[in-house]
Short mmCIF file of C-alpha atoms in Angstrom, two decimals:
data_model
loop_
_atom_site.label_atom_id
_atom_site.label_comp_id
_atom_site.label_asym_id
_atom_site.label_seq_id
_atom_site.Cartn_x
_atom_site.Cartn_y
_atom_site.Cartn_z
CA UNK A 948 44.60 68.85 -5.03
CA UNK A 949 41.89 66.12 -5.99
CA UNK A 950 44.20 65.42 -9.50
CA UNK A 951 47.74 65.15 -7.64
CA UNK A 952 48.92 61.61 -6.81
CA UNK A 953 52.42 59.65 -5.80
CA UNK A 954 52.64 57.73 -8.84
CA UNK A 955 50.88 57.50 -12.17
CA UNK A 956 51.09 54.64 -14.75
CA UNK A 957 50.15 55.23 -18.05
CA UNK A 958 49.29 52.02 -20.22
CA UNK A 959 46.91 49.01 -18.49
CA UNK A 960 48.74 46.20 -20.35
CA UNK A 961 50.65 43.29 -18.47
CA UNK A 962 53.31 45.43 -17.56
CA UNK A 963 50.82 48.69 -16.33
CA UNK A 964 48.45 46.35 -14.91
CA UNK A 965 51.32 44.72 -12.18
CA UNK A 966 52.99 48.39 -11.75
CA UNK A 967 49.82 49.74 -10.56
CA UNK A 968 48.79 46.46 -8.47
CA UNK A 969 52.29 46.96 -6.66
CA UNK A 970 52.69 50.78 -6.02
CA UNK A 971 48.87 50.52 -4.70
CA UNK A 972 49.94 47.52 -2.62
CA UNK A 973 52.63 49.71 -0.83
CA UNK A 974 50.18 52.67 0.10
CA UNK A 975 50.72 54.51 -2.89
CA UNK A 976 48.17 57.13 -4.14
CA UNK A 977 48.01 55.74 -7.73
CA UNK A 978 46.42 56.91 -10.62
CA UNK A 979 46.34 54.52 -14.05
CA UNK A 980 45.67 55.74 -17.14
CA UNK A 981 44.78 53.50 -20.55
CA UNK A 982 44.43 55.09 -23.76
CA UNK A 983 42.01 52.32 -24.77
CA UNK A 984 39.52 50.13 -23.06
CA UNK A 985 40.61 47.68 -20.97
CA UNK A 986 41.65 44.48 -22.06
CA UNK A 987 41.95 45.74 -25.54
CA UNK A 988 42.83 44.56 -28.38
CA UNK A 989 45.31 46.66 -29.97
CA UNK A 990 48.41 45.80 -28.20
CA UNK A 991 49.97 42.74 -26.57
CA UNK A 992 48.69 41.70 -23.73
CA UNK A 993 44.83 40.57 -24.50
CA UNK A 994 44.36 36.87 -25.38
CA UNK A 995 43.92 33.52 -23.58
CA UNK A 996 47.63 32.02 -23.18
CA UNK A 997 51.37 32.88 -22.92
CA UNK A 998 54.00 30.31 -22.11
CA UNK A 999 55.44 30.51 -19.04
CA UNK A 1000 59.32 28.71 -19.11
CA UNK A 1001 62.41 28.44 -17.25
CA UNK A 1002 64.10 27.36 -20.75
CA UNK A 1003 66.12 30.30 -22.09
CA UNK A 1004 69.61 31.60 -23.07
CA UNK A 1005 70.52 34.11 -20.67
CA UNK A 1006 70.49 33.58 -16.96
CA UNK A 1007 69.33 36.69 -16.17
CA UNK A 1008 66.14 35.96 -17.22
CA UNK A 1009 65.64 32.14 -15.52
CA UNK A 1010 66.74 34.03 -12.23
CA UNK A 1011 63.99 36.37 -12.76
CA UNK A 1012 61.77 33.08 -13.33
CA UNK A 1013 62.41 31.38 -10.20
CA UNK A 1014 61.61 34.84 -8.38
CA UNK A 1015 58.31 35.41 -10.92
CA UNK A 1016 56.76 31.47 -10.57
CA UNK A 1017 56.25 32.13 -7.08
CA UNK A 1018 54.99 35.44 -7.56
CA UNK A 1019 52.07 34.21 -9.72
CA UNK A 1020 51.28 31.62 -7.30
CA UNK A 1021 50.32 34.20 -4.57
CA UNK A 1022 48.80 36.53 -7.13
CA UNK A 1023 46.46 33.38 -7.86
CA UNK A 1024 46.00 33.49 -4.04
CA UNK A 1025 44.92 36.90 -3.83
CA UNK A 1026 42.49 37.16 -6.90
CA UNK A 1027 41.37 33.37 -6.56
CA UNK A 1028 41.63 32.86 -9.87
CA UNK A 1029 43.43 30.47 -11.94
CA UNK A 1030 46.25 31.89 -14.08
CA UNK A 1031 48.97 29.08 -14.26
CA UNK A 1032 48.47 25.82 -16.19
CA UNK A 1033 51.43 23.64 -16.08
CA UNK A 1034 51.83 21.46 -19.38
CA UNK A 1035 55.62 20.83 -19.44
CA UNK A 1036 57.60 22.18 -22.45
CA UNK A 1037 59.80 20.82 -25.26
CA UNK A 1038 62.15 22.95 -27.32
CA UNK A 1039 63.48 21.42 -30.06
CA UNK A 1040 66.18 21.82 -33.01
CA UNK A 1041 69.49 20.10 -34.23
CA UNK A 1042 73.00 21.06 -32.79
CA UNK A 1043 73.32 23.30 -35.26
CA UNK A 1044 71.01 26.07 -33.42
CA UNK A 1045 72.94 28.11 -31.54
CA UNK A 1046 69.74 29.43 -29.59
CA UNK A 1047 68.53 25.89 -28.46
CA UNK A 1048 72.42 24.91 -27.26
CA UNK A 1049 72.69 27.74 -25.43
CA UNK A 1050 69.49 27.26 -23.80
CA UNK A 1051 70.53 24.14 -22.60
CA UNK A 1052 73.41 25.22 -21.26
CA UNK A 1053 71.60 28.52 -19.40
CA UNK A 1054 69.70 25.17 -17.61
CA UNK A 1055 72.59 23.27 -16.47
CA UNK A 1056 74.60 26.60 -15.03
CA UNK A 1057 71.41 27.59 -13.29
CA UNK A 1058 70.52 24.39 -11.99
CA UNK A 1059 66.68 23.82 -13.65
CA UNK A 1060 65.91 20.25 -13.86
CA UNK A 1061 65.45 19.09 -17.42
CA UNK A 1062 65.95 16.07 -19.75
CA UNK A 1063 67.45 15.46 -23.18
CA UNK A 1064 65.56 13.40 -25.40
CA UNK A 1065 66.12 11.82 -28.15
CA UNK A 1066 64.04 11.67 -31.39
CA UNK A 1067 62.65 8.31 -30.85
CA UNK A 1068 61.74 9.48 -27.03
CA UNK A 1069 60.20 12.38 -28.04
CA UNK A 1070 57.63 10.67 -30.86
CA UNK A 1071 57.25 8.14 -27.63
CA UNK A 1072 56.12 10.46 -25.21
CA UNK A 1073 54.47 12.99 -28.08
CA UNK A 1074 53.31 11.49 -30.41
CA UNK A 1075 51.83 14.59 -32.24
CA UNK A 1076 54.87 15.54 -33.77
CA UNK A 1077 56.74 14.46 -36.14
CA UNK A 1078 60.04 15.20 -35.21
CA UNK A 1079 63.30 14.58 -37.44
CA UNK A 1080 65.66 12.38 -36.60
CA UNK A 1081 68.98 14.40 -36.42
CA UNK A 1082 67.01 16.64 -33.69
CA UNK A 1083 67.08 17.56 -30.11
CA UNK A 1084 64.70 18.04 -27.85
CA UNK A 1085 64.90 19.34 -24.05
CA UNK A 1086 62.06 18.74 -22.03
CA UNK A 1087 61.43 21.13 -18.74
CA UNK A 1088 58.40 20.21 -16.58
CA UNK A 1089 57.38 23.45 -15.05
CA UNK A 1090 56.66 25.08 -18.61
CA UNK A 1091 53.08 26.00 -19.30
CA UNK A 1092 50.64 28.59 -20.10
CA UNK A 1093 49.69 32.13 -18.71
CA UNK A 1094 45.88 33.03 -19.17
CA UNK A 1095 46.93 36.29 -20.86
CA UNK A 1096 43.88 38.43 -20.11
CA UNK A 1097 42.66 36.80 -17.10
CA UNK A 1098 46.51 37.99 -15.75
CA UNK A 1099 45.76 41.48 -16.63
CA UNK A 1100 42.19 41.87 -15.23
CA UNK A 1101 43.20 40.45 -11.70
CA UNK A 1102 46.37 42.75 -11.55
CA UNK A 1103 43.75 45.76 -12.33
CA UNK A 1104 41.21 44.41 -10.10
CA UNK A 1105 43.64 44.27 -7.10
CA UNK A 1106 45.34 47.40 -7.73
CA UNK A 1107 41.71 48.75 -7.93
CA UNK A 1108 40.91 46.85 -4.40
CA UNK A 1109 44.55 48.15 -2.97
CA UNK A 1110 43.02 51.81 -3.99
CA UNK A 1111 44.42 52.70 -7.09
CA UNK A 1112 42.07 54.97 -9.00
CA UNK A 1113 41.46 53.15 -12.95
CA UNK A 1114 40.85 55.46 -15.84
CA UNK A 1115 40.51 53.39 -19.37
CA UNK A 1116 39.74 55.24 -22.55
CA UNK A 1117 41.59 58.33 -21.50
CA UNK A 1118 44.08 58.78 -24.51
CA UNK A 1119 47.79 61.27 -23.29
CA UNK A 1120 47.63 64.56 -24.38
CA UNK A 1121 50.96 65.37 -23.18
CA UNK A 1122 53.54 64.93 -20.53
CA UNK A 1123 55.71 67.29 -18.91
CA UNK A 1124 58.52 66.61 -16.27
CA UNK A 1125 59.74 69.00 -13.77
CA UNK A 1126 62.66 68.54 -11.28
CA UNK A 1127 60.34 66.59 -8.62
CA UNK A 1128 57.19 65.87 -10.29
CA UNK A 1129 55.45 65.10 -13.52
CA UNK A 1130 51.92 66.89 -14.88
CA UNK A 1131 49.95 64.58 -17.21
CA UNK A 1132 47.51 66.11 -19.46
CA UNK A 1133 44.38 64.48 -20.60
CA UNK A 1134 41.18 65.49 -22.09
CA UNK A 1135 39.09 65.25 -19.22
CA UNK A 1136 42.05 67.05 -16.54
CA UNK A 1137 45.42 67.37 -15.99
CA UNK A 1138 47.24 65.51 -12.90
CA UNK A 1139 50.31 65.69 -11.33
CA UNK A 1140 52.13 62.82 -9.21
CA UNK A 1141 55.64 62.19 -7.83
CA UNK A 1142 56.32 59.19 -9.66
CA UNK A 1143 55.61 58.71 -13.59
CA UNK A 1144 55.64 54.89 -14.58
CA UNK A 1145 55.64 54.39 -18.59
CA UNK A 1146 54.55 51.53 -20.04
CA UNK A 1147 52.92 52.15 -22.90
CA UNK A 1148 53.99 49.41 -24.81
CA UNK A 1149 54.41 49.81 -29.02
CA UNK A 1150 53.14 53.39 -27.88
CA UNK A 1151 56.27 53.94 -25.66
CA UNK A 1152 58.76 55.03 -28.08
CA UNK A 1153 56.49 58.41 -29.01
CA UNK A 1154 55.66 58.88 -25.18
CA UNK A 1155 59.81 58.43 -24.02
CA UNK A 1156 60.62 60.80 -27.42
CA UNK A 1157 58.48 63.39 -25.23
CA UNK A 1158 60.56 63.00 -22.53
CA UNK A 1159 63.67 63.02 -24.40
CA UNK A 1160 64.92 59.50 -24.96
CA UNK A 1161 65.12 58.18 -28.45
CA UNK A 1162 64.89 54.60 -28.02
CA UNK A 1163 64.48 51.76 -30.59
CA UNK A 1164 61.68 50.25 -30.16
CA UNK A 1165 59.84 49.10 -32.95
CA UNK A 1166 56.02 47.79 -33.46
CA UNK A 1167 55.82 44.65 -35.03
CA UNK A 1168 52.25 43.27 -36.42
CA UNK A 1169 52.41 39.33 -34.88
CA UNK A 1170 49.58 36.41 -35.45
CA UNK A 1171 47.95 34.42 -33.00
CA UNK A 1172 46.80 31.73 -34.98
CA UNK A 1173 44.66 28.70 -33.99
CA UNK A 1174 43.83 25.22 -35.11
CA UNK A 1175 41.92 22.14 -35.29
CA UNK A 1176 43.34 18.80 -34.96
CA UNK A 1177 41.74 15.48 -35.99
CA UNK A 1178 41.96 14.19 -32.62
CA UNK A 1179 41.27 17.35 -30.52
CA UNK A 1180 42.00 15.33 -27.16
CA UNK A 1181 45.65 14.77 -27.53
CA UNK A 1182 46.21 18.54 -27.97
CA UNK A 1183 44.24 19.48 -24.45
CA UNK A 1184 46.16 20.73 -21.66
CA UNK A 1185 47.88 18.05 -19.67
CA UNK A 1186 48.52 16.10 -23.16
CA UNK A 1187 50.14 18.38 -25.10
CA UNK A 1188 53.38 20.39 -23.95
CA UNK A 1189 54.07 23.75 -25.01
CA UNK A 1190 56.76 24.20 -27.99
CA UNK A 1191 59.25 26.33 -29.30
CA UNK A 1192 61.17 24.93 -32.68
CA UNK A 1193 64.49 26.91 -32.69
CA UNK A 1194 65.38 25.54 -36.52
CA UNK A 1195 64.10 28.45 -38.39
CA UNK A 1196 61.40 26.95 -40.24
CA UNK A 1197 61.64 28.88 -44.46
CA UNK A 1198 64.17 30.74 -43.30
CA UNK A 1199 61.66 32.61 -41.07
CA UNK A 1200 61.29 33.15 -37.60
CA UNK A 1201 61.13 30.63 -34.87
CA UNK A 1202 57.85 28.89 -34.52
CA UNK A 1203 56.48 28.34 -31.00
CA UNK A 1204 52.78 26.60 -29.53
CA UNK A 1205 50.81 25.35 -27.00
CA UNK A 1206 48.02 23.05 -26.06
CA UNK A 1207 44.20 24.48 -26.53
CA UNK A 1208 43.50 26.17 -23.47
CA UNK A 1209 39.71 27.24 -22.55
CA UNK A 1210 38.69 25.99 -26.06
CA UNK A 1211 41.06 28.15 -27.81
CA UNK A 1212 42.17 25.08 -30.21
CA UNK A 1213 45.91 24.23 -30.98
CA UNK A 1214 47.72 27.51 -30.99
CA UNK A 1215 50.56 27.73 -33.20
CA UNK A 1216 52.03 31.15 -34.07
CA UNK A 1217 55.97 32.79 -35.43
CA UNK A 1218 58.03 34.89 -33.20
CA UNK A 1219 57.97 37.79 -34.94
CA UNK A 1220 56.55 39.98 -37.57
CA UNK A 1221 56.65 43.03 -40.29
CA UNK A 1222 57.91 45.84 -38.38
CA UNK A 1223 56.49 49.05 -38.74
CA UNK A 1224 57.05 52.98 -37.43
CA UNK A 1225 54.25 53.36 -35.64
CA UNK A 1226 51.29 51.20 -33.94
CA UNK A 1227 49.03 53.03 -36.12
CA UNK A 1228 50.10 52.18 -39.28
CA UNK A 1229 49.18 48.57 -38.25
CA UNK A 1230 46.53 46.49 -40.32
CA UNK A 1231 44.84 44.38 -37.70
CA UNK A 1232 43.36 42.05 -40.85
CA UNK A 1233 45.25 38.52 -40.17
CA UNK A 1234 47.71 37.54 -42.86
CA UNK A 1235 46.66 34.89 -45.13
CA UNK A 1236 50.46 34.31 -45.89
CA UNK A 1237 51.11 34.07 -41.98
CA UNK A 1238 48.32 31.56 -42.13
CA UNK A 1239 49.61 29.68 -45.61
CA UNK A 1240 53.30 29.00 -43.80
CA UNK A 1241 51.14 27.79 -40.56
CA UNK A 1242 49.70 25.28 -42.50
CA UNK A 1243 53.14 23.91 -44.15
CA UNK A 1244 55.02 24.01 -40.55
CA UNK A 1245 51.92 22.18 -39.57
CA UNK A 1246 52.02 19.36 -41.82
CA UNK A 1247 55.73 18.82 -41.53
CA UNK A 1248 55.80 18.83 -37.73
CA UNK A 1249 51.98 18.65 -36.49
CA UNK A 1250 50.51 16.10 -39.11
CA UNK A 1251 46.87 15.88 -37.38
CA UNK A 1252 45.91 20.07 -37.68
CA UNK A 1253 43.25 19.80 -39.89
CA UNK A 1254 42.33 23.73 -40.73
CA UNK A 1255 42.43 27.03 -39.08
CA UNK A 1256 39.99 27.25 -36.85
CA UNK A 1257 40.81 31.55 -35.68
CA UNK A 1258 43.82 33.96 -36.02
CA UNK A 1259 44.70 37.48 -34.72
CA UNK A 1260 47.00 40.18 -34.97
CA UNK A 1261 49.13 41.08 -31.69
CA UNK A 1262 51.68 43.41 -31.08
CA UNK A 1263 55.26 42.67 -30.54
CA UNK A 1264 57.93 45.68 -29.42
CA UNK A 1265 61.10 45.11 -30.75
CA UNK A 1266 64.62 46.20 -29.79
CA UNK A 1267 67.79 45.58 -31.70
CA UNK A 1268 68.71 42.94 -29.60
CA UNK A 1269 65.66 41.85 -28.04
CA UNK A 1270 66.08 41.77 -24.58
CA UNK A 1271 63.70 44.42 -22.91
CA UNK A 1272 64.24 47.88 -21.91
CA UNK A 1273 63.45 48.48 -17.98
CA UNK A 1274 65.58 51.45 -16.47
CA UNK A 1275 65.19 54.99 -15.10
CA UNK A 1276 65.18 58.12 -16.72
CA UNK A 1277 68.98 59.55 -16.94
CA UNK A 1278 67.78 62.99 -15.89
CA UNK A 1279 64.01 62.55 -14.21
CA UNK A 1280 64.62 59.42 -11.76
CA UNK A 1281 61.17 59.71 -10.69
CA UNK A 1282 60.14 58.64 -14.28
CA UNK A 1283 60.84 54.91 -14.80
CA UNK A 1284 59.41 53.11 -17.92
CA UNK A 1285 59.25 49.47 -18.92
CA UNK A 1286 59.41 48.63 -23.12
CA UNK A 1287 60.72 46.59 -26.30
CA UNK A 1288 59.87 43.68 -24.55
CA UNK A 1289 60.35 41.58 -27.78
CA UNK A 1290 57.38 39.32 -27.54
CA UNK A 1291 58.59 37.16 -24.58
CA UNK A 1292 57.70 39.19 -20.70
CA UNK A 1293 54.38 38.24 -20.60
CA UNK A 1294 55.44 35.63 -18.01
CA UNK A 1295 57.37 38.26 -16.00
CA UNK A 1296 55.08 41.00 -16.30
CA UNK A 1297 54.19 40.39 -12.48
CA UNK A 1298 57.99 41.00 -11.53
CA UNK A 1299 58.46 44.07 -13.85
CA UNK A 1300 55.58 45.47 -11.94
CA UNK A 1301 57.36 45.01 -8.57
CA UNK A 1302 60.74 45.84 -10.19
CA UNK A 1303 58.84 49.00 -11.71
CA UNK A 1304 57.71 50.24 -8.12
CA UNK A 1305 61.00 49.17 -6.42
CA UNK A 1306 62.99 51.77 -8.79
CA UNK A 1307 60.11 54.36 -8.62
CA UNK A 1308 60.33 54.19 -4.43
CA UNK A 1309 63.31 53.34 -3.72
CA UNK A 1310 65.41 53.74 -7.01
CA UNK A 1311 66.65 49.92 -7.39
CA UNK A 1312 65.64 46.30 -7.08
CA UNK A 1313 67.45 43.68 -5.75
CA UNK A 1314 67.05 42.03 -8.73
CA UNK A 1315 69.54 41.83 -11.66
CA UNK A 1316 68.14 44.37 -14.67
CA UNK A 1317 71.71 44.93 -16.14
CA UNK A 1318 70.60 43.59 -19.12
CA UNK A 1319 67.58 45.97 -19.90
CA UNK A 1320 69.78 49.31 -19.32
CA UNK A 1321 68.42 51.62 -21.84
CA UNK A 1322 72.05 53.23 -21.85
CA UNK A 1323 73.11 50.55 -24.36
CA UNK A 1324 71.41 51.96 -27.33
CA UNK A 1325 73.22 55.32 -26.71
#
């Protein structure tokens, strides 16, 4: 009986991490389960900063943000660490971006303070760019940066304090549902639990397949990429704001940024990447291409970067329409999984974790997840 548990959670990632930090939390027997070491890597969760923003398109997902700022906040509380580094946040573009109007218009129907600037009040207040002059910019004050890894390591280290038991480099040799239970086989023992919790990230697709949901999510090779600047202090934290430019810069994808944070240097990186079938098909080499069109945005938006300083591959999982996939299983509803998170729940990651042990207990959240219903790929 030593290997049966109420709830296992296979991948330690952002989303893993906050599942097993919740179900632990509510007196659950937990077992967690990481393929890799912790903090690794090969996925998308390792690194030093993720923006954190109220500014997007749908309101799902600033409802979710007024629930998850909070959230972090006591998290900080609990680990005593610091996570959350408010910079303020600019997103910028012409009226001819759909994405940017409608972000501004997701603001003003869910009431999140912002401002409108012009060009010339934009070059006032920020100086580093070089903004054009038929643009827009919105400006939203609580946008700033996650400490990516540091968010992940206190989620494990309270889950691990709450009593969940933490198992890294313990790849999934299979997984097998029955009507109440799952078994989980490993090379080093099988276990069983009530609960299954799947968040494997750009490994999810192959572990859902075993469980019979064909889902598509697709790994996409991303680069972190960071920089120096001639004049290093005006692109520190509490100078510079976070970005996102929603004019697709060579007809690519957007580019987004953010101050240096912990010495990291001027991160500037594109949302999105070459797709691929599988994470293992994935060279981890940074592109020098990736790095080449860097440079370019950089001098036409960011005139001071003087050279790369470091760059990184990280993984994004796509869906068709890029909003995530968080749902139960149609036939096992003590499986729930988490997935295709497109490259922007970092910042939630703490609320998927609560919403992932609300549907696993209880089997819903009070919280609006219409959106990430994995029946609309069927």
């Amino acid at each position: 009986m030593a290997n049966n548990y109420d709830a296992i959670v296979l991948g330690a990632g952002a989303m893993g991490s906050a599942a097993a930090y919740y179900l632990a939390k509510a007196g659950q027997k937990v077992l967690l389960l990481e393929q890799f070491e912790f903090n690794h890597q090969k996925g998308s969760s390792y690194g030093l900063s993720r923006i954190i923003r109220y500014a997007y398109d749908y309101p799902q997902y600033v409802e979710l943000a007024k629930v998850v700022y909070p959230m972090w906040t006591a998290i900080e509380q609990e680990s005593s660490e610091k996570l959350y580094t408010r910079t303020g946040g600019i997103d910028f573009g012409t009226s001819a971006q759909a994405s940017l109007n409608n972000v501004i218009a997701t603001l003003q129907q869910t009431g999140i303070p912002h401002e409108i600037l012009t060009p010339t009040e934009a070059r006032r207040r920020y100086p580093q760019f070089r903004f054009e002059d038929d643009m827009i910019i919105l400006y939203q004050a609580d946008t700033g940066i996650l400490s990516a890894s540091k968010s992940v390591l206190a989620h494990l280290r309270l889950a691990e304090q709450h009593g969940a038991e933490l198992k890294p480099n313990t790849p999934i040799l299979s997984v097998t549902p029955h009507p109440n239970t799952v078994e989980v086989k490993t090379a080093d023992g099988t276990y069983t639990a009530a609960k299954l919790i799947v968040t494997a990230g750009s490994w999810a697709k192959s572990f859902l397949a075993t469980l019979g949901l064909n889902l598509p999510l697709t790994p996409s090779a991303c680069q972190e990429m960071y920089f120096e600047t001639a004049n290093a202090a005006n692109y520190e934290v509490g100078v510079f704001p976070a970005f996102i430019d929603h004019k697709p810069f060579e007809g690519g994808p957007m580019a987004y940024g953010m101050a240096s944070h912990q010495g990291s240097g001027l991160k500037v990186a594109w949302h999105g990447g070459k797709l691929y079938d599988h994470p293992t098909q994935i060279d981890y080499t940074p592109s020098q291409s990736d790095i080449d069109k860097a440079l370019r945005f950089n001098k036409q938006y960011l005139p001071d970067v003087t050279g790369l300083r470091s760059a990184r591959v990280c993984l994004y999982t796509m869906t068709p329409d890029e909003h995530w996939v968080l749902d139960k299983h149609p036939e096992y509803q003590h499986i729930v999984f988490a997935g295709g998170c497109s490259g922007h729940a970092f910042k939630f990651s703490t609320i998927i974790g609560k919403i992932l042990t609300d549907l696993a207990l209880t089997g819903e959240t009070p919280h609006d997840i219409s959106l990430f219903k994995a029946s609309r790929f069927s």
